Coordinates of C-alpha atoms in Angstrom, one line a residue:
Chain A
X1 CA -30.0 -37.2 -46.2
X2 CA -25.7 -37.3 -47.6
X3 CA -24.9 -35.4 -50.9
X4 CA -24.7 -38.3 -53.2
X5 CA -28.6 -38.3 -53.0
X6 CA -28.9 -35.1 -54.3
X7 CA -25.6 -34.2 -56.4
X8 CA -25.0 -34.5 -60.0
X9 CA -23.4 -37.4 -61.1
X10 CA -22.9 -36.5 -64.3
X11 CA -20.2 -33.8 -64.1
X12 CA -18.8 -31.7 -67.1
X13 CA -15.4 -31.0 -66.5
X14 CA -12.7 -29.6 -68.1
X15 CA -8.9 -30.3 -68.9
X16 CA -5.5 -27.7 -67.5
X17 CA -4.7 -27.7 -71.2
X18 CA -8.4 -26.5 -72.4
X19 CA -8.2 -22.9 -74.0
X20 CA -9.6 -20.5 -71.5
X21 CA -11.6 -19.2 -74.1
X22 CA -12.7 -22.9 -75.0
X23 CA -14.2 -23.2 -71.5
X24 CA -15.3 -19.7 -71.2
X25 CA -17.2 -20.6 -74.4
X26 CA -18.6 -24.1 -72.5
X27 CA -19.6 -21.8 -69.3
X28 CA -22.0 -19.5 -71.7
X29 CA -23.3 -22.6 -73.2
X30 CA -24.1 -24.0 -70.2
X31 CA -25.5 -21.1 -68.6
X32 CA -23.2 -22.1 -65.5
X33 CA -20.7 -20.1 -63.8
X34 CA -18.0 -22.7 -63.4
X35 CA -16.6 -26.0 -64.1
X36 CA -14.5 -28.4 -62.1
X37 CA -10.9 -28.9 -63.6
X38 CA -9.6 -32.7 -63.2
X39 CA -6.1 -34.8 -64.3
X40 CA -6.4 -37.1 -67.1
X41 CA -6.9 -39.6 -64.3
X42 CA -10.2 -37.7 -63.6
X43 CA -8.5 -36.5 -60.2
X44 CA -9.8 -32.9 -58.8
X45 CA -6.9 -30.7 -60.0
X46 CA -8.9 -27.2 -59.4
X47 CA -11.7 -25.1 -59.7
X48 CA -12.6 -22.4 -63.4
X49 CA -14.9 -19.9 -62.9
X50 CA -16.1 -16.8 -64.5
X51 CA -14.5 -14.8 -61.5
X52 CA -10.6 -16.4 -62.6
X53 CA -11.6 -14.8 -66.3
X54 CA -12.3 -11.1 -64.9
X55 CA -9.3 -11.2 -62.0
X56 CA -7.4 -12.2 -65.2
X57 CA -8.5 -9.6 -67.1
X58 CA -8.9 -6.8 -64.0
X59 CA -5.7 -5.0 -63.0
X60 CA -3.8 -7.2 -60.0
X61 CA -4.3 -4.2 -57.8
X62 CA -7.9 -3.5 -58.1
X63 CA -8.4 -5.0 -54.9
X64 CA -6.4 -2.3 -53.5
X65 CA -7.5 0.8 -54.8
X66 CA -10.8 1.0 -53.8
X67 CA -13.1 3.5 -55.8
X68 CA -10.8 3.8 -59.4
X69 CA -13.7 4.3 -61.9
X70 CA -13.1 3.4 -65.6
X71 CA -15.5 5.4 -67.8
X72 CA -13.9 3.9 -71.3
X73 CA -12.5 0.5 -71.1
X74 CA -8.9 1.0 -70.7
X75 CA -6.3 -0.3 -73.1
X76 CA -5.0 -2.3 -70.2
X77 CA -8.2 -4.6 -70.3
X78 CA -8.2 -4.9 -74.0
X79 CA -4.6 -6.3 -73.8
X80 CA -5.4 -8.7 -71.3
X81 CA -8.3 -9.5 -73.1
X82 CA -7.0 -10.5 -76.4
X83 CA -3.5 -12.2 -74.3
X84 CA -6.7 -14.5 -73.0
X85 CA -6.5 -16.0 -76.3
X86 CA -3.3 -17.8 -75.7
X87 CA -4.1 -18.3 -72.0
X88 CA -4.8 -22.2 -70.4
X89 CA -7.4 -23.5 -67.8
X90 CA -4.8 -24.5 -65.7
X91 CA -3.0 -21.1 -65.5
X92 CA -6.4 -19.2 -64.7
X93 CA -8.1 -22.2 -62.5
X94 CA -8.1 -21.9 -58.7
X95 CA -5.9 -24.7 -57.3
X96 CA -6.9 -24.8 -53.4
X97 CA -10.5 -26.2 -54.1
X98 CA -13.4 -26.5 -51.3
X99 CA -14.9 -30.1 -51.8
X100 CA -16.6 -32.7 -49.9
X101 CA -16.8 -36.5 -50.0
X102 CA -19.6 -38.5 -51.0
X103 CA -21.2 -39.1 -47.2
X104 CA -21.2 -35.5 -46.5
X105 CA -24.7 -34.7 -44.9
X106 CA -26.1 -31.6 -46.7
X107 CA -26.4 -29.3 -43.8
X108 CA -22.6 -29.8 -44.2
X109 CA -22.3 -28.4 -47.3
X110 CA -24.8 -26.1 -46.8
X111 CA -22.7 -24.8 -44.0
X112 CA -19.4 -24.8 -46.2
X113 CA -21.1 -22.7 -48.6
X114 CA -21.8 -20.1 -46.7
X115 CA -18.8 -20.0 -44.7
X116 CA -16.5 -20.4 -47.7
X117 CA -19.0 -18.7 -50.2
X118 CA -18.8 -20.9 -52.6
X119 CA -21.4 -21.6 -55.4
X120 CA -21.0 -25.3 -56.3
X121 CA -18.8 -28.1 -54.6
X122 CA -17.4 -30.5 -56.3
X123 CA -18.0 -34.2 -54.4
X124 CA -15.2 -36.3 -54.8
X125 CA -13.9 -39.7 -53.7
X126 CA -11.3 -41.5 -51.1
X127 CA -8.5 -40.9 -54.5
X128 CA -9.9 -37.7 -55.3
X129 CA -12.0 -38.5 -58.0
X130 CA -14.9 -36.0 -59.1
X131 CA -18.1 -38.2 -58.7
X132 CA -20.4 -35.2 -58.6
X133 CA -21.3 -31.3 -58.1
X134 CA -23.6 -30.0 -55.8
X135 CA -25.1 -26.2 -56.9
X136 CA -26.2 -23.8 -53.7
X137 CA -29.6 -24.2 -55.6
X138 CA -29.6 -28.1 -54.9
X139 CA -28.5 -28.1 -51.5
X140 CA -31.8 -25.0 -50.8
X141 CA -34.1 -27.1 -52.7
X142 CA -33.3 -30.3 -50.5
X143 CA -33.3 -28.0 -47.3
X144 CA -36.3 -26.4 -48.0
X145 CA -37.8 -29.6 -48.9
X146 CA -37.6 -30.4 -45.4
Chain B
X1 CA 16.7 -26.8 -48.9
X2 CA 20.4 -26.3 -49.5
X3 CA 19.9 -22.7 -49.3
X4 CA 17.4 -22.2 -46.6
X5 CA 20.2 -24.2 -44.5
X6 CA 22.8 -21.8 -45.7
X7 CA 20.6 -19.1 -44.1
X8 CA 20.3 -20.6 -40.9
X9 CA 23.7 -21.2 -40.8
X10 CA 24.5 -17.6 -41.8
X11 CA 21.6 -16.2 -39.5
X12 CA 23.0 -18.1 -36.6
X13 CA 26.8 -18.1 -37.5
X14 CA 26.2 -14.0 -37.1
X15 CA 24.4 -13.4 -34.2
X16 CA 26.7 -15.6 -32.0
X17 CA 29.5 -14.1 -33.4
X18 CA 27.9 -10.6 -33.0
X19 CA 27.1 -11.4 -29.3
X20 CA 31.5 -12.5 -28.8
X21 CA 32.5 -9.8 -30.3
X22 CA 30.2 -7.0 -28.5
X23 CA 31.0 -9.4 -25.2
X24 CA 35.0 -8.6 -26.4
X25 CA 34.2 -4.9 -27.2
X26 CA 32.9 -4.3 -23.2
X27 CA 29.2 -5.7 -23.2
X28 CA 28.3 -7.4 -20.3
X29 CA 26.5 -11.2 -20.3
X30 CA 23.1 -9.7 -20.8
X31 CA 24.0 -6.9 -23.0
X32 CA 25.8 -9.1 -25.3
X33 CA 22.8 -11.3 -25.2
X34 CA 19.9 -9.3 -26.2
X35 CA 22.3 -8.0 -28.8
X36 CA 22.7 -11.6 -30.5
X37 CA 19.2 -12.1 -30.2
X38 CA 18.4 -9.1 -31.6
X39 CA 20.8 -9.4 -34.4
X40 CA 19.2 -13.3 -35.1
X41 CA 15.6 -11.5 -35.3
X42 CA 17.5 -9.1 -37.6
X43 CA 18.9 -11.5 -39.8
X44 CA 15.6 -14.0 -39.9
X45 CA 14.0 -11.0 -41.3
X46 CA 16.7 -10.2 -44.0
X47 CA 17.0 -14.0 -44.8
X48 CA 13.1 -15.3 -44.5
X49 CA 10.9 -12.1 -44.8
X50 CA 7.9 -13.7 -45.0
X51 CA 8.3 -15.1 -41.7
X52 CA 9.5 -11.7 -40.5
X53 CA 6.8 -12.2 -37.6
X54 CA 7.6 -15.4 -36.2
X55 CA 11.2 -14.3 -35.9
X56 CA 10.0 -11.0 -34.2
X57 CA 8.0 -13.3 -32.1
X58 CA 10.5 -16.0 -31.4
X59 CA 13.1 -13.2 -30.4
X60 CA 10.8 -11.3 -27.8
X61 CA 10.2 -14.6 -26.4
X62 CA 14.2 -15.4 -26.1
X63 CA 14.6 -12.4 -25.1
X64 CA 12.5 -12.7 -21.9
X65 CA 13.5 -16.0 -21.3
X66 CA 17.1 -15.1 -21.1
X67 CA 16.1 -12.1 -18.5
X68 CA 17.7 -9.8 -20.5
X69 CA 14.2 -7.5 -19.5
X70 CA 11.0 -8.3 -17.5
X71 CA 7.9 -8.0 -18.9
X72 CA 6.5 -4.7 -18.0
X73 CA 9.0 -3.3 -19.5
X74 CA 8.8 -5.3 -22.2
X75 CA 5.2 -4.3 -22.9
X76 CA 6.3 -0.6 -22.1
X77 CA 9.1 -0.6 -24.9
X78 CA 6.1 -1.6 -27.8
X79 CA 5.4 1.8 -28.7
X80 CA 1.8 1.6 -28.2
X81 CA 1.3 5.1 -29.4
X82 CA 3.0 5.1 -32.4
X83 CA 0.9 1.5 -33.0
X84 CA -2.2 3.3 -32.4
X85 CA -1.6 6.0 -34.5
X86 CA -0.8 3.9 -37.7
X87 CA -4.0 1.8 -37.0
X88 CA -5.7 5.0 -36.7
X89 CA -3.9 6.3 -40.1
X90 CA -4.6 2.8 -41.8
X91 CA -8.3 3.4 -41.5
X92 CA -8.7 7.1 -42.5
X93 CA -6.8 5.9 -45.4
X94 CA -9.6 3.1 -46.1
X95 CA -12.3 5.4 -46.6
X96 CA -10.3 7.3 -48.6
X97 CA -10.1 4.5 -50.5
X98 CA -13.4 3.7 -50.7
X99 CA -14.0 7.7 -51.6
X100 CA -12.3 7.5 -54.6
X101 CA -10.1 10.4 -53.5
X102 CA -6.9 8.9 -54.1
X103 CA -8.0 8.1 -58.0
X104 CA -8.8 11.7 -58.3
X105 CA -5.6 12.7 -57.4
X106 CA -4.0 10.7 -59.6
X107 CA -6.8 11.5 -62.8
X108 CA -5.4 15.5 -62.0
X109 CA -2.8 14.3 -64.0
X110 CA -4.6 12.9 -67.0
X111 CA -6.5 15.7 -66.9
X112 CA -3.1 17.6 -67.9
X113 CA -3.7 19.5 -71.1
X114 CA -0.7 19.7 -73.8
X115 CA 0.7 16.5 -72.0
X116 CA 4.2 16.1 -72.6
X117 CA 7.0 13.4 -71.4
X118 CA 8.6 16.4 -69.4
X119 CA 5.2 17.5 -68.4
X120 CA 4.0 14.1 -67.3
X121 CA 7.3 12.9 -65.8
X122 CA 7.2 16.3 -63.1
X123 CA 3.2 15.4 -62.7
X124 CA 4.1 11.8 -61.6
X125 CA 6.9 13.3 -59.3
X126 CA 5.0 16.1 -57.4
X127 CA 1.9 14.2 -57.1
X128 CA 4.0 11.1 -56.0
X129 CA 6.4 13.3 -53.9
X130 CA 2.9 14.7 -52.1
X131 CA 0.9 12.0 -51.7
X132 CA 3.9 10.0 -50.1
X133 CA 3.9 13.3 -47.6
X134 CA 0.2 12.9 -47.0
X135 CA 0.0 8.6 -46.5
X136 CA 1.7 5.9 -46.1
X137 CA 4.3 5.1 -49.2
X138 CA 2.8 1.9 -50.0
X139 CA -1.1 3.2 -50.4
X140 CA 0.4 6.1 -52.6
X141 CA 2.6 3.7 -54.7
X142 CA 0.0 1.4 -55.6
X143 CA -2.1 4.8 -56.9
X144 CA 0.7 6.1 -59.0
X145 CA 1.8 2.7 -60.4
X146 CA -2.3 2.0 -61.5
X147 CA -2.1 5.5 -63.1
X148 CA 1.6 5.5 -64.7
X149 CA 0.0 1.6 -66.2
X150 CA -2.9 3.0 -67.6
X151 CA -1.2 6.1 -69.2
X152 CA 1.7 4.3 -70.5
X153 CA -0.6 1.7 -71.8
X154 CA -2.4 4.0 -73.7
X155 CA 0.3 5.9 -75.3
X156 CA 2.2 2.4 -75.9
X157 CA 5.3 3.3 -74.1
X158 CA 7.4 1.0 -71.4
X159 CA 6.1 2.3 -68.0
X160 CA 9.2 1.1 -66.5
X161 CA 10.9 4.5 -65.9
X162 CA 8.0 6.1 -64.6
X163 CA 7.5 3.6 -62.6
X164 CA 11.1 4.1 -61.1
X165 CA 10.6 7.8 -61.3
X166 CA 7.5 7.7 -58.9
X167 CA 9.5 5.2 -56.3
X168 CA 11.9 7.7 -56.3
X169 CA 9.8 10.9 -55.5
X170 CA 7.7 8.5 -53.4
X171 CA 10.9 7.8 -50.9
X172 CA 11.9 11.2 -50.9
X173 CA 8.4 13.0 -50.0
X174 CA 8.0 10.5 -47.0
X175 CA 10.6 12.1 -45.5
X176 CA 8.9 15.1 -45.4
X177 CA 6.0 15.3 -42.8
X178 CA 5.5 13.3 -40.1
X179 CA 2.9 10.7 -42.0
X180 CA 4.9 9.9 -44.9
X181 CA 6.4 7.0 -43.2
X182 CA 6.3 5.2 -40.1
X183 CA 9.9 6.1 -39.3
X184 CA 8.5 9.9 -39.1
X185 CA 5.8 9.1 -36.4
X186 CA 8.4 7.1 -34.5
X187 CA 11.2 9.5 -34.4
X188 CA 8.9 12.6 -33.2
X189 CA 7.8 10.7 -30.6
X190 CA 11.0 9.3 -29.7
X191 CA 12.6 12.7 -29.7
X192 CA 9.4 15.1 -28.9
X193 CA 9.4 16.5 -32.0
X194 CA 6.2 18.9 -33.4
X195 CA 4.6 19.0 -37.3
X196 CA 6.0 22.1 -37.1
X197 CA 9.3 21.2 -36.6
X198 CA 9.1 19.0 -39.8
X199 CA 7.8 21.7 -41.6
X200 CA 11.1 23.7 -40.5
X201 CA 13.6 20.9 -41.4
X202 CA 13.0 17.6 -43.4
X203 CA 10.2 19.3 -45.4
X204 CA 12.4 22.3 -46.9
X205 CA 15.1 19.2 -47.4
X206 CA 13.0 16.8 -48.9
X207 CA 11.7 19.8 -51.2
X208 CA 15.0 20.3 -52.5
X209 CA 16.1 16.8 -53.1
X210 CA 12.9 16.2 -55.0
X211 CA 13.5 19.4 -56.9
X212 CA 17.5 18.3 -57.3
X213 CA 16.1 14.8 -58.3
X214 CA 13.5 16.0 -60.9
X215 CA 16.2 17.3 -63.0
X216 CA 18.8 14.0 -62.4
X217 CA 15.6 12.4 -63.9
X218 CA 15.3 14.3 -67.0
X219 CA 18.7 14.4 -68.0
X220 CA 19.1 10.2 -66.8
X221 CA 16.2 9.3 -68.2
X222 CA 15.6 11.9 -71.5
X223 CA 15.7 9.2 -74.2
X224 CA 12.4 7.8 -72.6
X225 CA 11.1 11.6 -72.3
X226 CA 11.3 12.0 -75.6
X227 CA 10.1 8.6 -76.9
X228 CA 7.0 9.8 -74.6
X229 CA 7.0 13.0 -76.5
X230 CA 7.0 11.5 -80.0
X231 CA 3.7 9.4 -79.5
X232 CA 1.9 11.8 -77.6
X233 CA 2.2 14.2 -81.2
X234 CA 1.3 10.7 -82.9
X235 CA -1.8 9.6 -81.0
X236 CA -2.7 13.5 -80.0
X237 CA -5.7 12.0 -77.3
X238 CA -6.3 14.2 -74.5
X239 CA -9.8 13.9 -74.6
X240 CA -9.7 10.4 -74.6
X241 CA -7.4 10.0 -72.0
X242 CA -9.3 12.6 -69.7
X243 CA -12.0 10.1 -69.7
X244 CA -9.9 6.7 -68.8
X245 CA -10.3 7.4 -65.1
X246 CA -13.2 9.6 -63.7
X247 CA -14.3 10.4 -60.3
X248 CA -16.6 12.7 -59.8
X249 CA -16.2 15.0 -57.0
X250 CA -19.7 13.7 -55.3
X251 CA -21.2 14.4 -51.8
X252 CA -19.5 11.0 -50.1
X253 CA -15.7 12.2 -51.4
X254 CA -16.0 15.8 -50.4
X255 CA -17.6 14.4 -46.6
X256 CA -14.7 11.9 -46.7
X257 CA -12.4 14.7 -47.7
X258 CA -13.6 17.3 -44.8
X259 CA -13.0 14.1 -42.3
X260 CA -9.4 14.2 -43.5
X261 CA -9.4 17.8 -43.8
X262 CA -9.8 17.9 -39.8
X263 CA -7.3 15.4 -38.9
X264 CA -4.4 17.5 -40.9
X265 CA -5.7 20.7 -39.4
X266 CA -5.6 18.8 -36.1
X267 CA -2.1 17.4 -36.9
X268 CA -0.7 20.4 -38.1
X269 CA -1.7 22.2 -35.1
X270 CA -1.4 19.7 -32.4
X271 CA 1.5 21.7 -30.7
X272 CA -0.2 24.9 -30.2
X273 CA -3.6 22.9 -29.2
X274 CA -1.1 21.1 -26.9
X275 CA 0.1 24.4 -25.4
X276 CA -3.0 25.9 -25.5
X277 CA -5.0 22.7 -23.1
X278 CA -1.8 22.3 -21.3
X279 CA -1.6 18.9 -22.8
X280 CA 2.1 16.6 -22.8
X281 CA 3.6 17.2 -25.8
X282 CA 2.7 15.2 -28.9
X283 CA -1.0 14.0 -27.4
X284 CA -2.8 15.9 -30.1
X285 CA -0.6 14.4 -32.5
X286 CA -1.1 10.5 -31.8
X287 CA -4.6 10.6 -31.0
X288 CA -5.8 12.9 -34.0
X289 CA -5.7 10.0 -36.1
X290 CA -7.3 8.0 -33.5
X291 CA -10.3 10.2 -33.0
X292 CA -11.1 10.6 -36.7
X293 CA -11.1 7.1 -37.1
X294 CA -13.7 7.1 -34.2
X295 CA -15.7 9.6 -36.3
X296 CA -15.7 7.1 -39.4
X297 CA -16.6 4.2 -37.8
X298 CA -19.8 5.7 -36.2
X299 CA -20.6 7.6 -39.7
X300 CA -19.5 4.6 -41.2
X301 CA -21.1 1.6 -39.1
X302 CA -21.6 -0.7 -41.5
X303 CA -18.1 -0.7 -42.9
X304 CA -16.2 0.0 -39.6
X305 CA -15.3 -3.9 -38.9
X306 CA -13.9 -4.0 -42.8
X307 CA -11.7 -1.1 -41.9
X308 CA -10.7 -2.4 -38.6
X309 CA -10.2 -6.5 -39.9
X310 CA -9.0 -5.4 -43.7
X311 CA -7.8 -2.0 -43.8
X312 CA -5.3 -2.1 -41.0
X313 CA -2.3 -4.2 -41.4
X314 CA -2.3 -6.3 -38.2
X315 CA 0.8 -8.1 -39.4
X316 CA 2.9 -5.5 -40.4
X317 CA 1.9 -3.7 -36.8
X318 CA 3.1 -6.5 -34.8
X319 CA 5.7 -6.7 -36.4
X320 CA 6.6 -3.2 -35.6
X321 CA 5.8 -3.7 -31.8
X322 CA 7.8 -6.4 -31.1
X323 CA 10.6 -5.0 -33.1
X324 CA 10.1 -1.7 -31.2
X325 CA 10.5 -3.8 -28.0
X326 CA 13.2 -5.8 -28.9
X327 CA 15.9 -2.2 -30.0
X328 CA 14.3 -0.8 -26.6
X329 CA 15.8 -4.1 -24.6
X330 CA 19.0 -3.1 -25.7
X331 CA 18.7 0.2 -24.7
X332 CA 17.7 -1.3 -21.6
X333 CA 19.8 -3.3 -20.8
X334 CA 22.7 -0.3 -21.4
X335 CA 24.2 -2.1 -24.7
X336 CA 23.1 1.3 -26.6
X337 CA 25.2 3.6 -24.7
X338 CA 27.8 1.1 -24.9
X339 CA 27.8 1.4 -28.8
X340 CA 26.7 5.0 -28.3
X341 CA 30.6 5.7 -27.1
X342 CA 32.2 3.7 -29.5
X343 CA 30.4 5.7 -32.0
X344 CA 31.3 8.8 -30.0
X345 CA 35.4 8.0 -29.8
X346 CA 35.5 6.6 -33.4
X347 CA 33.9 10.2 -34.6
X348 CA 36.1 11.8 -32.2
X349 CA 33.5 13.2 -29.7
X350 CA 33.1 15.4 -32.8
X351 CA 29.0 16.0 -33.4
X352 CA 29.4 16.8 -37.2
X353 CA 31.4 13.3 -37.4
X354 CA 29.0 11.9 -35.6
X355 CA 25.9 13.5 -37.6
X356 CA 27.8 12.1 -40.9
X357 CA 27.8 8.5 -39.5
X358 CA 23.8 8.7 -38.5
X359 CA 23.3 10.0 -42.1
X360 CA 25.5 7.8 -44.0
X361 CA 25.2 4.7 -42.3
X362 CA 21.2 4.9 -41.8
X363 CA 21.4 5.6 -45.7
X364 CA 23.4 2.7 -46.8
X365 CA 21.8 0.6 -43.8
X366 CA 18.3 1.3 -45.4
X367 CA 19.3 0.4 -49.0
X368 CA 19.6 -3.2 -48.0
X369 CA 17.5 -3.1 -44.9
X370 CA 13.7 -2.0 -44.4
X371 CA 14.3 1.6 -42.6
X372 CA 12.1 0.6 -40.2
X373 CA 14.9 -1.6 -38.9
X374 CA 17.3 1.1 -39.0
X375 CA 15.8 3.7 -37.6
X376 CA 14.6 1.2 -34.8
X377 CA 18.4 0.1 -34.1
X378 CA 19.8 3.6 -34.1
X379 CA 17.0 5.6 -31.6
X380 CA 18.0 4.0 -28.4
X381 CA 21.6 5.3 -29.5
X382 CA 20.6 8.0 -30.4
X383 CA 19.1 8.1 -26.8
X384 CA 22.3 7.4 -25.7
X385 CA 24.0 10.3 -27.6
X386 CA 21.8 12.6 -25.7
X387 CA 22.7 10.9 -22.1
X388 CA 26.7 11.2 -22.9
X389 CA 25.8 14.7 -24.1
X390 CA 26.3 14.8 -27.7
X391 CA 23.0 15.3 -28.7
X392 CA 21.3 17.3 -31.3
X393 CA 18.0 17.4 -32.6
X394 CA 20.1 17.3 -36.2
X395 CA 20.7 13.4 -35.6
X396 CA 17.1 12.8 -35.2
X397 CA 17.1 14.2 -38.8
X398 CA 19.7 13.0 -40.1
X399 CA 18.3 9.3 -39.4
X400 CA 15.1 10.6 -40.6
X401 CA 17.0 11.5 -44.1
X402 CA 19.1 9.2 -44.0
X403 CA 16.2 6.4 -43.8
X404 CA 14.3 7.5 -46.7
X405 CA 16.4 8.8 -48.8
X406 CA 19.1 5.9 -48.8
X407 CA 15.6 3.9 -49.7
X408 CA 16.4 4.8 -53.4
X409 CA 19.6 3.4 -53.8
X410 CA 18.6 -0.3 -54.2
X411 CA 15.2 -2.3 -55.5
X412 CA 15.3 -3.8 -52.2
X413 CA 15.5 -0.2 -50.5
X414 CA 12.1 0.5 -49.6
X415 CA 8.9 -1.4 -49.0
X416 CA 7.1 1.0 -52.2
X417 CA 9.9 0.2 -54.3
X418 CA 9.4 -3.8 -53.9
X419 CA 5.5 -2.8 -54.3
X420 CA 6.3 -1.2 -57.6
X421 CA 8.7 -3.6 -59.4
X422 CA 5.8 -6.2 -58.2
X423 CA 3.6 -4.3 -59.4
X424 CA 4.6 -4.0 -62.9
X425 CA 6.6 -7.8 -63.3
X426 CA 2.4 -8.6 -62.5
X427 CA 0.8 -6.5 -64.9
X428 CA 3.7 -6.6 -67.6
X429 CA 5.3 -9.3 -67.1
X430 CA 8.5 -6.6 -67.0
X431 CA 11.4 -7.7 -64.5
X432 CA 13.1 -4.9 -63.3
X433 CA 16.7 -6.0 -62.7
X434 CA 19.3 -4.8 -60.2
X435 CA 21.6 -3.2 -62.4
X436 CA 18.3 -1.1 -64.1
X437 CA 17.9 0.1 -60.8
X438 CA 21.0 0.0 -59.2
X439 CA 22.7 3.4 -61.5
X440 CA 19.4 5.6 -61.1
X441 CA 18.9 4.8 -57.6
X442 CA 22.5 5.1 -56.4
X443 CA 22.5 8.7 -58.4
X444 CA 20.0 9.7 -56.8
X445 CA 20.4 8.1 -53.4
X446 CA 24.0 9.9 -52.8
X447 CA 22.7 13.1 -54.1
X448 CA 20.2 14.0 -52.2
X449 CA 21.8 12.1 -49.1
X450 CA 24.7 14.8 -49.8
X451 CA 22.4 17.4 -50.2
X452 CA 20.2 16.5 -46.5
X453 CA 24.1 16.7 -45.4
X454 CA 25.2 19.9 -46.6
X455 CA 21.8 21.8 -45.3
X456 CA 21.5 19.7 -41.8
X457 CA 25.0 21.0 -41.5
X458 CA 23.9 24.5 -42.5
X459 CA 21.2 24.6 -40.2
X460 CA 23.4 23.1 -37.4
X461 CA 26.0 25.8 -37.3
X462 CA 24.5 28.7 -38.8
X463 CA 21.4 28.6 -37.0
X464 CA 19.6 30.1 -40.5
X465 CA 17.5 29.2 -43.2

């Protein structure tokens, strides 16, 4: 079975100029953790997720300090949350995106999701235009159906 | 593109010129060739820092192809003992990070009652210096920067002066023990120096240098310290600050500290234990982190692979291995004997003159190059001094102290400097300009190097301390 048979074809996308706060609101409203970012021609340019917001508001050294427990919300984080109001999706998104073609087998996508540690994978055509998106639950559902 | 071409051109020109010049100065073909390749490697590191490992690999390959050295000898010169020591220490540091030891330590600053600008500055410098004695400078500076940013954010003061202050103390502290800086363990192994030897000479010198630097910093940054006082007075929020970073002294942290403490006991007493057990010098010094790492990997078996794969900086260690071997090749070919002879002639065969030459050239060299490169280049030369009959333990200390203190002179002088200003720029969008650093850096670098020179001369000639 090919991925284009199970992918969600009506894809909500973001533009790089979309304010980050507005993009985050859309994630909350749709109860999803990330959306693909496309340019004016519909070409995939990045992926914007809740993780990118966390990365923006936490200090950059957070992965290097091990156990460093904040009891109260420190001012540094509050200041960064305030600065988020001016940030755009294009500044925070991940530019290197794991993507697959429409002809990719479901098993291959499952393999990519596990090894690359991604929850959703945009499906693109030969020109990198977003044709759909597939979530981990969609892949699991299909695999278990047999 | 033009910049890259110019850099490559410069690299090629300097390497070839050094080869021809050294040939003209009396080196034979093999010696001149090994020097040219070594210089090319170093220049590649200087101009293309992110490709330094590539240059190390390529340079090593060229040395072997040019028959400057055979493979067996090359492999022996990689100083695997030092690499394993550093790898072991990195695993121990990974455990301590996970346990929250460093966060607990820097939170001590927050516990200071009646905090004032001077008290804060003093605490930052002492904790930076002490931390740098026990673990690598990069780990210690990351935690200090994290704490300083939090505190300065809270009091709404600019963090730049306090971060620079912390870096100055880190570089000074890293000279005090065998563990503080990779050049410490390198010099200890090459010169057969023990932890006790470090406690007798560089430790007190670093302590005196740190105290003098504290006084310099109190004067240089008096305005920033006074501003900090004003903000503390306005906010008066000790209790809130206390709760900012909290790491409870739980069982996991206590056990981790015990493991670290046991390793420190082995390291501190290594020379005594080696004599008792009839082991070669520095055996226990080198294997203490390895044994500790082994114990940690059994205790934390679910995280062992993570500690090894992510905790150990393989990129850096591979670079060091090849750099050590390349510098060792210079001695293997006899090139360093010729240089040692030239240096001795320049210093008019005077050991005091040679001491000054080693100290000041390593200090100035470390201000622009990574201190490991400077020390690795000098090690075979100092060994040649011994072969020529000019040897003195003081030369090793001069190399260590010059290599560490010189790192304070410019903002690229040490990895700690680069990491700290990188974090400052990332977190606060504050760019430290060369001239912002150079004033205080040159002052502290020169004064501390002078202090080291004076105390080494005193120790050398008076034999009392």
